[in-house]
XYZ file of C-alpha atoms in Angstrom:
683
model
C 22.528 -56.575 24.478
C 23.100 -53.587 27.100
C 22.895 -50.203 26.600
C 22.941 -47.317 29.104
C 21.172 -44.107 28.975
C 23.289 -41.532 29.119
C 20.839 -37.874 28.550
C 16.857 -37.288 26.669
C 16.072 -33.967 26.606
C 12.822 -33.897 25.280
C 12.499 -29.891 25.495
C 16.311 -28.056 24.135
C 15.574 -24.498 26.096
C 18.750 -25.782 27.630
C 22.577 -26.786 27.315
C 22.899 -30.404 27.898
C 26.728 -32.761 26.871
C 26.893 -36.485 26.560
C 29.853 -38.790 26.691
C 31.009 -42.286 26.483
C 34.775 -43.453 27.191
C 36.474 -41.223 23.644
C 32.958 -40.491 22.449
C 30.685 -37.002 22.910
C 27.091 -35.861 21.510
C 26.938 -31.880 23.159
C 23.937 -29.597 22.625
C 24.269 -25.994 23.019
C 21.425 -23.457 21.642
C 21.911 -23.945 18.309
C 24.426 -26.226 18.019
C 24.797 -30.332 18.225
C 28.363 -31.957 18.658
C 29.153 -34.913 18.492
C 32.250 -36.220 17.815
C 35.721 -38.489 19.093
C 39.675 -38.746 19.334
C 40.075 -39.123 15.282
C 36.218 -36.748 13.620
C 34.593 -34.153 14.968
C 31.065 -33.086 13.068
C 29.240 -29.650 13.864
C 25.575 -29.482 13.303
C 22.771 -26.590 13.026
C 19.903 -28.147 15.434
C 17.125 -27.608 13.381
C 14.454 -29.059 15.162
C 16.344 -32.084 14.816
C 16.453 -31.463 10.465
C 20.601 -31.563 11.216
C 21.719 -29.305 8.931
C 26.263 -30.071 8.740
C 28.852 -26.492 9.567
C 31.543 -28.131 9.918
C 33.427 -31.476 9.394
C 37.413 -31.769 10.929
C 39.719 -34.610 10.582
C 40.911 -33.700 14.500
C 44.343 -36.264 13.455
C 45.826 -33.363 10.531
C 43.576 -30.501 12.192
C 41.710 -29.975 8.719
C 38.683 -28.803 8.837
C 36.000 -28.637 5.789
C 33.218 -25.944 6.509
C 29.587 -25.861 4.432
C 28.931 -23.552 1.793
C 24.669 -24.331 2.131
C 22.058 -23.711 5.071
C 19.972 -27.589 3.435
C 19.090 -30.167 5.683
C 21.321 -34.097 5.297
C 18.247 -35.949 4.800
C 16.239 -34.785 2.629
C 13.224 -36.841 1.671
C 9.852 -34.343 1.316
C 9.552 -29.755 1.794
C 8.314 -29.887 4.825
C 9.403 -28.031 7.980
C 11.009 -30.053 10.965
C 8.833 -29.860 13.968
C 9.028 -31.723 17.840
C 13.185 -32.423 17.139
C 14.463 -34.389 20.989
C 17.292 -36.388 21.373
C 18.895 -39.406 22.923
C 22.152 -40.243 23.723
C 23.097 -44.044 24.438
C 26.306 -45.857 25.251
C 25.800 -49.389 24.578
C 27.675 -52.243 25.196
C 29.746 -54.560 23.370
C 27.702 -58.010 22.794
C 30.663 -60.127 21.139
C 29.379 -59.225 17.459
C 29.101 -55.189 17.330
C 31.825 -53.369 19.724
C 31.582 -50.315 22.256
C 28.980 -47.751 20.646
C 27.836 -44.383 21.586
C 24.512 -44.324 19.780
C 22.778 -40.432 18.876
C 19.145 -40.953 18.100
C 17.738 -37.214 16.988
C 13.618 -37.529 16.398
C 11.669 -35.558 14.451
C 8.103 -34.267 11.860
C 8.289 -33.508 8.833
C 4.672 -33.656 8.136
C 3.155 -37.040 8.311
C 6.719 -38.253 7.997
C 8.170 -39.148 11.271
C 12.138 -39.835 10.783
C 15.102 -41.233 13.856
C 18.076 -40.591 12.455
C 21.249 -42.764 15.182
C 24.518 -42.102 14.333
C 27.358 -44.375 15.580
C 30.961 -43.083 17.205
C 33.257 -45.169 18.157
C 36.269 -44.729 19.914
C 39.432 -43.946 17.940
C 37.718 -44.869 14.766
C 37.329 -41.239 12.242
C 33.678 -42.414 11.132
C 29.999 -41.186 12.462
C 27.565 -43.836 10.991
C 24.057 -42.913 10.396
C 20.457 -45.129 10.636
C 17.525 -43.766 9.683
C 13.666 -44.635 10.089
C 11.024 -43.500 8.892
C 7.364 -43.829 10.296
C 4.322 -42.607 8.707
C 3.568 -41.618 4.942
C 6.140 -40.492 2.620
C 5.824 -39.233 -1.049
C 7.872 -38.279 -4.255
C 10.440 -40.888 -3.589
C 9.329 -42.352 -7.044
C 10.690 -39.587 -8.974
C 13.670 -40.329 -11.253
C 17.016 -38.198 -12.198
C 16.906 -36.637 -15.075
C 19.297 -37.816 -18.452
C 22.171 -36.170 -18.615
C 20.821 -35.779 -22.428
C 17.636 -33.596 -21.372
C 19.153 -31.270 -19.819
C 19.974 -27.492 -21.703
C 22.982 -25.994 -22.196
C 25.616 -23.876 -20.947
C 23.273 -20.664 -21.813
C 20.443 -21.893 -20.154
C 21.657 -20.770 -17.263
C 18.874 -20.706 -14.987
C 18.581 -24.960 -15.928
C 21.843 -25.207 -14.607
C 21.036 -24.349 -10.979
C 20.493 -27.460 -9.056
C 17.766 -29.008 -8.214
C 16.664 -30.377 -5.629
C 16.933 -33.483 -5.166
C 13.832 -35.832 -3.660
C 15.820 -38.737 -1.151
C 19.006 -37.655 0.190
C 20.586 -39.885 3.279
C 23.407 -36.896 3.685
C 26.169 -34.622 2.681
C 28.309 -32.226 2.830
C 28.084 -29.066 1.051
C 31.532 -27.142 0.671
C 33.458 -24.802 -0.847
C 35.650 -24.387 -3.558
C 36.829 -25.617 -6.978
C 38.587 -27.924 -6.854
C 37.471 -32.088 -5.265
C 38.980 -34.710 -6.706
C 36.132 -37.742 -6.690
C 36.777 -41.863 -6.944
C 32.714 -43.639 -7.033
C 33.887 -47.701 -6.725
C 30.818 -49.646 -7.948
C 30.929 -53.395 -6.730
C 28.956 -56.396 -7.998
C 28.494 -58.995 -7.090
C 26.111 -62.016 -8.817
C 29.800 -64.302 -9.077
C 28.579 -67.330 -11.465
C 27.538 -64.212 -13.915
C 30.863 -61.334 -12.565
C 33.995 -61.740 -12.437
C 35.369 -58.367 -12.566
C 33.557 -56.756 -9.075
C 35.007 -53.346 -9.137
C 34.898 -50.750 -11.380
C 36.614 -47.507 -10.527
C 35.619 -43.931 -11.660
C 37.427 -40.571 -10.457
C 36.335 -37.217 -11.990
C 36.646 -34.065 -10.881
C 33.460 -32.303 -9.723
C 31.690 -30.633 -11.443
C 27.660 -29.961 -12.625
C 25.132 -32.188 -11.179
C 26.563 -35.580 -12.159
C 24.914 -38.931 -11.006
C 27.250 -42.182 -10.165
C 27.099 -45.474 -8.842
C 28.643 -47.379 -6.337
C 29.205 -48.791 -2.604
C 31.950 -46.019 -2.250
C 32.624 -42.144 -3.138
C 35.978 -41.126 -1.075
C 36.503 -36.851 -2.335
C 39.804 -34.966 -2.149
C 40.163 -31.355 -1.183
C 42.266 -30.835 -4.108
C 43.325 -27.058 -2.380
C 44.476 -28.008 0.870
C 44.686 -32.201 0.395
C 42.971 -34.852 3.107
C 38.972 -34.850 2.350
C 36.495 -37.902 3.482
C 35.055 -40.474 2.319
C 31.249 -41.970 1.737
C 29.879 -45.337 2.088
C 26.757 -46.039 1.514
C 25.566 -49.070 3.648
C 24.132 -50.928 0.558
C 23.822 -54.001 -1.467
C 25.298 -53.502 -4.576
C 24.597 -50.724 -6.910
C 22.433 -52.937 -9.366
C 20.453 -54.849 -6.876
C 19.084 -52.340 -4.642
C 16.175 -51.969 -3.698
C 13.475 -48.589 -5.797
C 17.178 -48.049 -6.965
C 16.535 -44.663 -8.968
C 20.280 -45.164 -11.430
C 22.434 -43.469 -8.673
C 24.274 -43.472 -4.984
C 25.856 -40.407 -5.128
C 25.495 -37.019 -6.636
C 28.070 -34.535 -6.994
C 27.256 -30.294 -8.298
C 31.208 -28.473 -8.034
C 31.280 -29.149 -3.569
C 28.271 -30.118 -3.542
C 28.173 -33.981 -2.560
C 25.234 -35.694 -1.580
C 24.287 -39.400 -0.789
C 21.187 -40.456 -2.156
C 18.705 -43.908 -2.750
C 16.707 -44.775 0.548
C 15.640 -48.196 -0.445
C 12.355 -47.728 0.937
C 9.137 -46.622 -1.308
C 6.815 -44.826 -0.510
C 3.979 -47.891 -0.638
C 7.040 -49.325 1.954
C 6.840 -46.927 4.346
C 3.700 -46.932 6.796
C 1.780 -45.268 10.088
C 2.299 -48.624 12.272
C 5.625 -49.073 12.146
C 9.257 -48.108 11.945
C 10.515 -49.038 8.226
C 14.781 -49.222 8.179
C 16.111 -47.050 4.787
C 20.150 -47.772 3.691
C 23.012 -46.196 5.820
C 25.840 -44.236 5.255
C 28.732 -43.128 7.661
C 31.468 -40.080 6.752
C 34.783 -41.059 7.579
C 37.420 -38.281 6.926
C 40.890 -38.642 6.048
C 44.123 -36.187 6.492
C 46.941 -36.951 4.049
C 46.679 -39.328 1.003
C 44.454 -42.112 0.137
C 46.398 -44.846 2.682
C 44.885 -42.182 5.311
C 41.200 -42.614 3.384
C 41.599 -46.303 2.861
C 42.946 -46.902 6.933
C 39.887 -44.427 7.847
C 37.472 -46.204 5.569
C 38.737 -50.084 6.901
C 38.735 -48.847 10.454
C 34.623 -48.301 10.400
C 34.672 -51.120 8.133
C 35.958 -53.713 11.150
C 33.291 -52.244 13.961
C 30.925 -53.803 12.448
C 32.014 -57.240 12.691
C 33.823 -57.930 15.765
C 37.366 -60.655 14.245
C 36.680 -63.175 16.681
C 39.939 -65.436 15.895
C 37.649 -68.529 17.828
C 34.463 -67.565 15.738
C 35.202 -65.802 12.771
C 38.513 -67.762 11.759
C 38.882 -70.941 9.520
C 39.902 -73.014 6.994
C 36.906 -74.197 5.999
C 36.137 -77.208 3.200
C 32.941 -78.307 1.155
C 32.330 -81.073 -1.061
C 30.725 -78.727 -3.677
C 32.886 -77.695 -5.294
C 33.686 -81.934 -7.238
C 30.249 -81.012 -8.446
C 28.170 -84.577 -6.876
C 25.998 -82.252 -5.693
C 24.136 -84.107 -2.803
C 25.563 -87.765 -4.753
C 27.498 -88.755 -2.239
C 26.708 -87.209 1.522
C 25.949 -88.992 4.145
C 27.548 -90.688 7.484
C 30.083 -92.857 5.275
C 31.668 -90.106 3.156
C 30.919 -87.592 5.576
C 33.259 -89.464 8.162
C 35.820 -89.798 5.705
C 35.837 -86.496 4.312
C 36.324 -85.271 7.578
C 39.479 -87.819 8.407
C 41.282 -86.426 4.607
C 40.684 -83.217 5.632
C 42.443 -83.145 9.627
C 45.234 -84.528 6.807
C 45.146 -81.583 5.419
C 44.601 -79.689 8.711
C 41.146 -78.047 7.600
C 39.721 -76.839 10.782
C 35.735 -76.758 9.932
C 34.188 -78.930 7.671
C 30.564 -77.528 6.387
C 27.634 -80.254 4.992
C 26.427 -78.856 1.711
C 23.311 -79.025 0.383
C 21.497 -82.703 0.231
C 22.325 -83.556 4.197
C 17.816 -82.858 5.392
C 15.323 -85.007 4.323
C 13.473 -82.581 1.722
C 14.789 -82.410 -1.706
C 16.015 -78.816 -3.474
C 15.901 -77.762 -6.391
C 19.589 -78.507 -6.548
C 19.536 -82.034 -5.633
C 20.826 -84.382 -8.114
C 17.597 -86.073 -7.868
C 14.562 -84.757 -9.639
C 11.927 -83.551 -8.423
C 13.290 -80.487 -5.541
C 11.329 -77.556 -4.847
C 12.608 -74.331 -2.498
C 8.206 -73.751 -2.235
C 6.527 -74.609 0.850
C 9.012 -75.805 2.819
C 7.603 -75.981 5.938
C 4.721 -77.850 3.537
C 7.061 -81.200 5.090
C 7.868 -81.244 9.247
C 10.542 -83.344 7.928
C 12.327 -81.288 4.844
C 14.837 -80.295 7.965
C 16.385 -83.046 9.734
C 18.669 -85.469 8.767
C 18.142 -87.645 6.234
C 17.018 -90.140 7.813
C 18.419 -92.915 5.557
C 21.886 -90.753 5.057
C 22.313 -90.504 8.697
C 20.025 -93.047 10.084
C 21.882 -91.799 13.597
C 21.061 -88.097 13.033
C 24.638 -85.920 12.681
C 26.121 -86.761 16.215
C 28.304 -89.001 14.580
C 29.648 -86.438 12.448
C 30.050 -83.680 14.689
C 31.599 -86.168 17.529
C 34.476 -86.876 14.823
C 34.830 -83.411 14.249
C 35.744 -83.131 18.055
C 37.900 -85.866 18.116
C 39.711 -84.343 14.754
C 39.413 -80.968 16.001
C 36.857 -79.571 12.928
C 33.988 -77.802 13.861
C 31.345 -78.658 11.407
C 28.851 -76.293 10.292
C 26.058 -76.457 7.133
C 23.632 -75.389 4.250
C 20.535 -73.650 5.030
C 18.894 -72.191 2.293
C 15.347 -70.137 4.295
C 11.694 -70.641 3.809
C 11.703 -68.615 -0.310
C 7.558 -67.440 -0.538
C 6.046 -64.301 0.901
C 9.133 -62.611 1.175
C 10.747 -64.971 4.150
C 7.265 -64.962 5.648
C 8.325 -68.272 7.867
C 11.698 -66.594 9.211
C 10.539 -67.399 12.496
C 10.748 -71.448 10.849
C 13.754 -70.847 9.815
C 15.238 -69.569 13.026
C 13.733 -71.828 15.515
C 15.217 -74.779 13.297
C 18.292 -73.038 13.013
C 18.307 -72.385 17.075
C 17.300 -75.979 16.572
C 20.257 -77.162 15.107
C 22.694 -74.985 16.913
C 21.134 -77.276 20.668
C 20.800 -80.699 18.980
C 24.593 -80.622 17.619
C 26.213 -77.403 18.226
C 25.418 -76.177 14.566
C 27.435 -72.772 15.230
C 27.788 -71.628 10.868
C 25.861 -71.877 8.077
C 26.285 -70.957 4.636
C 23.030 -69.155 3.388
C 21.787 -70.242 0.038
C 18.562 -69.104 -2.584
C 17.913 -65.487 -1.503
C 16.676 -63.014 -3.327
C 15.883 -60.113 -1.386
C 12.872 -58.747 -3.808
C 11.518 -56.575 -0.930
C 11.386 -53.805 2.197
C 9.058 -56.763 3.282
C 11.739 -59.983 2.093
C 15.058 -57.231 3.804
C 13.323 -57.066 6.732
C 12.285 -60.575 7.508
C 15.428 -61.584 6.728
C 17.030 -59.688 8.930
C 15.252 -60.608 11.425
C 15.716 -63.931 10.798
C 19.216 -62.800 12.082
C 18.885 -61.178 14.468
C 16.551 -64.588 16.275
C 19.173 -66.394 15.751
C 21.548 -64.700 17.662
C 20.092 -63.600 20.099
C 18.766 -67.228 21.103
C 22.407 -68.725 20.293
C 23.629 -66.646 22.328
C 25.947 -64.742 18.795
C 27.987 -68.463 18.618
C 26.265 -68.635 15.754
C 27.960 -67.606 12.617
C 26.576 -67.130 8.767
C 28.179 -67.236 5.476
C 26.440 -65.107 3.088
C 26.150 -66.780 -0.593
C 27.154 -63.557 -3.040
C 26.576 -65.597 -6.289
C 23.307 -65.417 -7.425
C 19.918 -63.491 -7.605
C 19.494 -60.083 -5.210
C 21.321 -60.181 -1.902
C 23.310 -57.989 0.784
C 26.204 -57.765 -1.492
C 29.581 -56.735 -0.051
C 28.431 -54.072 2.883
C 24.742 -54.580 3.867
C 24.593 -57.495 6.698
C 27.951 -57.590 7.489
C 27.288 -58.000 11.194
C 26.074 -61.622 10.714
C 29.483 -62.563 9.237
C 32.126 -63.620 5.817
C 30.618 -63.788 2.259
C 30.851 -67.023 0.368
C 32.188 -64.603 -2.562
C 32.417 -67.398 -6.104
C 31.255 -70.235 -7.525
C 34.306 -72.076 -9.500
C 34.128 -74.950 -11.524
C 37.359 -78.147 -13.094
C 33.804 -78.878 -14.384
C 33.976 -76.827 -16.405
C 37.191 -74.244 -17.496
C 36.360 -71.582 -15.119
C 38.648 -71.662 -12.457
C 42.272 -70.285 -12.273
C 44.319 -69.765 -9.429
C 44.645 -66.331 -10.990
C 41.070 -65.291 -11.447
C 40.947 -66.346 -7.617
C 43.796 -63.768 -7.057
C 42.523 -60.614 -9.338
C 38.978 -61.500 -7.607
C 40.640 -61.082 -3.551
C 43.158 -58.322 -5.136
C 40.039 -55.832 -6.330
C 37.994 -55.858 -3.794
C 40.545 -55.470 -0.807
C 41.585 -52.010 -1.466
C 37.845 -51.230 -0.001
C 36.762 -54.090 1.473
C 37.930 -56.000 4.144
C 39.611 -59.481 2.726
C 39.332 -61.268 6.221
C 35.445 -60.986 6.430
C 35.483 -62.773 2.270
C 35.798 -66.978 1.256
C 38.095 -67.889 -0.774
C 38.284 -70.575 -3.159
C 41.552 -73.166 -3.867
C 40.047 -76.398 -6.015
C 41.690 -80.071 -6.298
C 44.612 -78.905 -9.198
C 44.281 -82.914 -10.584
C 40.654 -82.554 -11.434
C 39.804 -82.199 -15.875
C 43.048 -81.356 -16.378
C 41.735 -82.571 -20.110
C 40.099 -79.503 -19.823
C 42.297 -76.667 -19.724
C 44.946 -78.586 -22.712
C 47.595 -76.206 -23.883
C 46.043 -73.651 -20.885
C 49.111 -71.947 -20.155
C 47.542 -70.670 -16.842
C 45.564 -74.401 -16.312
C 45.292 -75.001 -11.933
C 47.311 -79.039 -12.686
C 49.834 -76.119 -14.060
C 50.306 -74.206 -10.187
C 51.647 -76.276 -6.988
C 49.078 -76.875 -5.147
C 50.713 -74.829 -1.837
C 50.324 -71.781 -4.542
C 46.527 -73.066 -4.950
C 46.035 -72.988 -1.159
C 48.323 -69.832 -0.737
C 46.701 -67.037 -3.362
C 43.209 -67.267 -1.161
C 45.410 -66.168 2.350
C 44.655 -63.197 2.778
C 40.640 -63.966 3.334
C 39.381 -67.001 4.678
C 40.581 -69.956 2.874
C 38.059 -72.557 1.899
C 39.425 -75.541 0.697
C 36.216 -76.351 -2.572
C 36.620 -79.962 -3.219
C 36.158 -83.393 -1.986
C 39.786 -84.018 0.091
C 38.851 -88.083 -0.471
C 39.815 -87.407 -4.292
C 43.227 -86.348 -3.601
C 45.764 -87.622 -4.143
C 48.288 -88.439 -1.771
C 51.236 -85.156 -2.794
C 48.241 -82.642 -2.101
C 48.537 -84.030 2.016
C 51.711 -82.887 1.634
C 50.802 -79.052 2.368
C 49.477 -79.274 5.909
C 53.218 -77.949 7.009
C 51.313 -74.859 5.051
C 48.043 -75.085 6.409
C 50.001 -75.296 10.344
C 52.021 -72.641 9.883
C 49.374 -70.050 7.979
C 46.506 -70.734 11.447
C 49.844 -69.771 13.739
C 49.889 -66.182 12.175
C 46.113 -66.431 10.490
C 44.561 -64.232 13.161
C 47.629 -61.866 13.432
C 47.854 -60.801 9.726
C 43.991 -60.188 9.591
C 43.476 -58.285 12.395
C 45.997 -55.319 10.056
C 44.637 -53.267 6.993
C 44.663 -55.418 4.450
C 45.572 -53.946 1.167
C 46.681 -54.639 -2.289
C 50.347 -54.625 -3.726
C 52.194 -54.750 -6.673
C 50.448 -55.137 -9.983
C 47.162 -56.506 -10.545
C 46.739 -60.233 -11.009
C 46.843 -61.289 -14.698
C 48.887 -64.706 -14.887
C 51.961 -62.466 -15.396
C 52.946 -59.828 -12.138
C 54.485 -59.597 -9.255
C 51.640 -58.329 -7.574
C 50.410 -58.951 -3.329
C 48.862 -57.799 -0.124
C 50.490 -55.660 2.613
C 48.768 -55.887 6.553
C 48.966 -52.678 8.154
C 48.840 -52.865 11.719
C 50.069 -50.580 14.809
C 53.322 -49.352 15.500
C 55.223 -49.571 11.638
C 54.861 -53.996 11.894
C 52.621 -55.713 9.649
C 52.828 -58.879 6.497
C 54.197 -58.576 3.499
C 52.268 -61.337 1.919
C 54.328 -61.335 -2.085
C 53.160 -63.794 -5.194
C 55.861 -63.612 -8.609
C 53.135 -64.821 -11.180
C 54.646 -66.866 -14.219
C 57.032 -64.337 -15.554
C 60.762 -64.008 -16.308
C 61.948 -61.985 -13.272
C 63.790 -63.596 -10.371
C 63.330 -60.117 -8.647
C 59.700 -57.707 -8.088
C 59.802 -54.184 -7.754
C 56.568 -54.090 -5.155
C 54.791 -50.414 -4.786
C 53.465 -50.984 -1.114
C 52.323 -48.641 1.577
C 55.431 -47.976 3.110
C 56.331 -43.748 3.125
C 59.075 -42.675 0.754
C 62.586 -44.223 2.554
C 60.835 -45.690 5.170
C 63.286 -48.282 6.430
C 61.665 -52.325 7.109
C 62.894 -54.918 7.826
C 61.167 -58.201 7.048
C 61.356 -61.333 8.243
C 59.511 -64.035 6.381
C 57.011 -66.182 7.820
C 56.041 -68.799 4.866
C 57.233 -69.351 1.914
C 60.949 -69.325 0.666
C 62.008 -65.327 1.582
C 65.255 -64.277 3.733
C 65.589 -61.991 6.293
C 66.991 -58.702 5.500
C 66.529 -54.924 5.739
C 65.266 -53.402 3.036
C 64.349 -49.371 2.594
C 60.807 -48.552 0.632
C 62.009 -45.957 -2.628
C 58.866 -44.009 -4.879
C 55.869 -45.299 -3.527
C 56.843 -47.305 -1.254
C 58.325 -50.058 -4.124
C 60.965 -52.471 -2.098
C 62.732 -56.006 -4.629
C 60.939 -59.071 -3.114
C 63.665 -62.146 -5.110
C 62.022 -65.519 -4.958
C 63.500 -68.289 -7.396
C 60.858 -70.091 -9.327
C 57.599 -68.863 -11.410
C 53.927 -69.331 -9.098
C 55.449 -68.767 -5.753
C 55.196 -67.129 -2.673
C 56.411 -65.551 0.547
C 54.961 -64.618 3.561
C 57.201 -62.081 5.533
C 56.521 -59.921 9.184
C 57.861 -57.136 9.035
C 58.619 -53.877 11.167
C 59.477 -50.041 10.199
C 62.716 -49.272 11.763
C 63.194 -45.361 12.704
């Protein structure tokens, strides 16, 4: 990664300034200012232990002045000393874009602290990554239960007590702050309701769970969003029961993700990250600010990140079928569908996993078997080369399943990295599904990150990871985002737990807060196991196969099936997949947000992709209802005139005027059908 050191200041008696493009970081006397064209945050230097004085949303001109003198980062009560600052212009590397990084370092007694603040051009966000070295103590305290607090008559007990660990904070004047805390769930083998929203008016000290906290100024409008870059609340390390604290106008991001035992003098240890986004108007501006930052976490490269993938595990043959002949036959069928990436799941390797159809597999001591991660010589006597070569002839890339060595907190990460790099060198494999993770300690998290970083460095950033979110303690939706996309869920007709509207609902719910283009969304062989859905009005077989595919289009479509099991009529969706592929990247480069009603099997619902200059896409679904015309609330401004041009599905070119809540009327002739429009706002 190429960096350019702009400024180093060790003795902070003189002013200095540094900038990269429109991003800047300037220290003058005891005041540090960071910002760009969209945001500015002003701090009191405090010997490096920064205290926010003011935050400004430059697009709207709204500014909020801090009402307290507490440091933004709190981990002990020591007096700060030895503050230093350096500023680097970090060039993009194809994974992460250009950015300006300001690193502030100082001491809090026996603890060294480094806080690196990231700024991106045109993005109303400042992200901070924190590292600790030395002695950490006291972070294991638990928050007081509401039931154990004194009543309001005991005013002394109502005062805000010091918080053990705070990643970031804003303390603002006023009584009229409205919040929304959003908690997420992965472990999707067990969870089918993945987003919980809790709205509140900030009052006395209250804990909230979640990765996202949106706070709106009830007096003047606008506000800010805190994003906690961490796994889902239920699986975080060293979790104390909450992620945010509100107390009237004081808002804090809590939970470091480390305990005393995780931090020592021999090395730097990273905490979870925190991001502050500002917005000046309504919910759309808040979500757009958040998404603008999220899109900086990984550059969406059309040749690497866009795909229509096939993985045969969805037909439940496990590893019983996979071999050279099977894969070659599947590739030919996949090409008839329009698939761009064929992923061989568990079973390609000589070693046997616990998920194998044959008994005796294990993930323990993988490297005791030196041949574990070589292609099974019985299934693939010529290695994977014939598969890769045939895929290249058909225009289909090949991906593989991989389970890092689980013992001792991924202690064999270097061997895992060498294995993946070797498969990239030998066969050109650029996509690896990462499964079987249990990240139960800080050292395990660190080793896993070392594995991913080593692979990126050793493959010129060509390899990407498909991170399974179906079980155990993993990264969730806001952690490890720079490494690839998310394999969201296992659903099977064999168990009767696959419904197209369930899949659509999970994508729709997540898309408000998570980039949809980072989620891999499944469609299955709707003709399998029809008897298991007998009498079910939402049975997969009741939908056209084109619709089954269409519910995945806001994400990265995953054909979770064996193509050889499909009836001939299934291959009739190839023109649809080709049409989708022609607009896939343009659709995904926008800010994709949900529109209409929550999918229920009976709703009018969909997505809007907002591109610059008043352009974008509308993807609308008419579920199984009797209304041939649906009123869809969108993100258009009230009264906006919009020209719609059909791209996919049965639509007609038309011009509409949006009503209240951006409502427009869309006609779709039959139930369980869809249409995608390209739109342009008329002025």
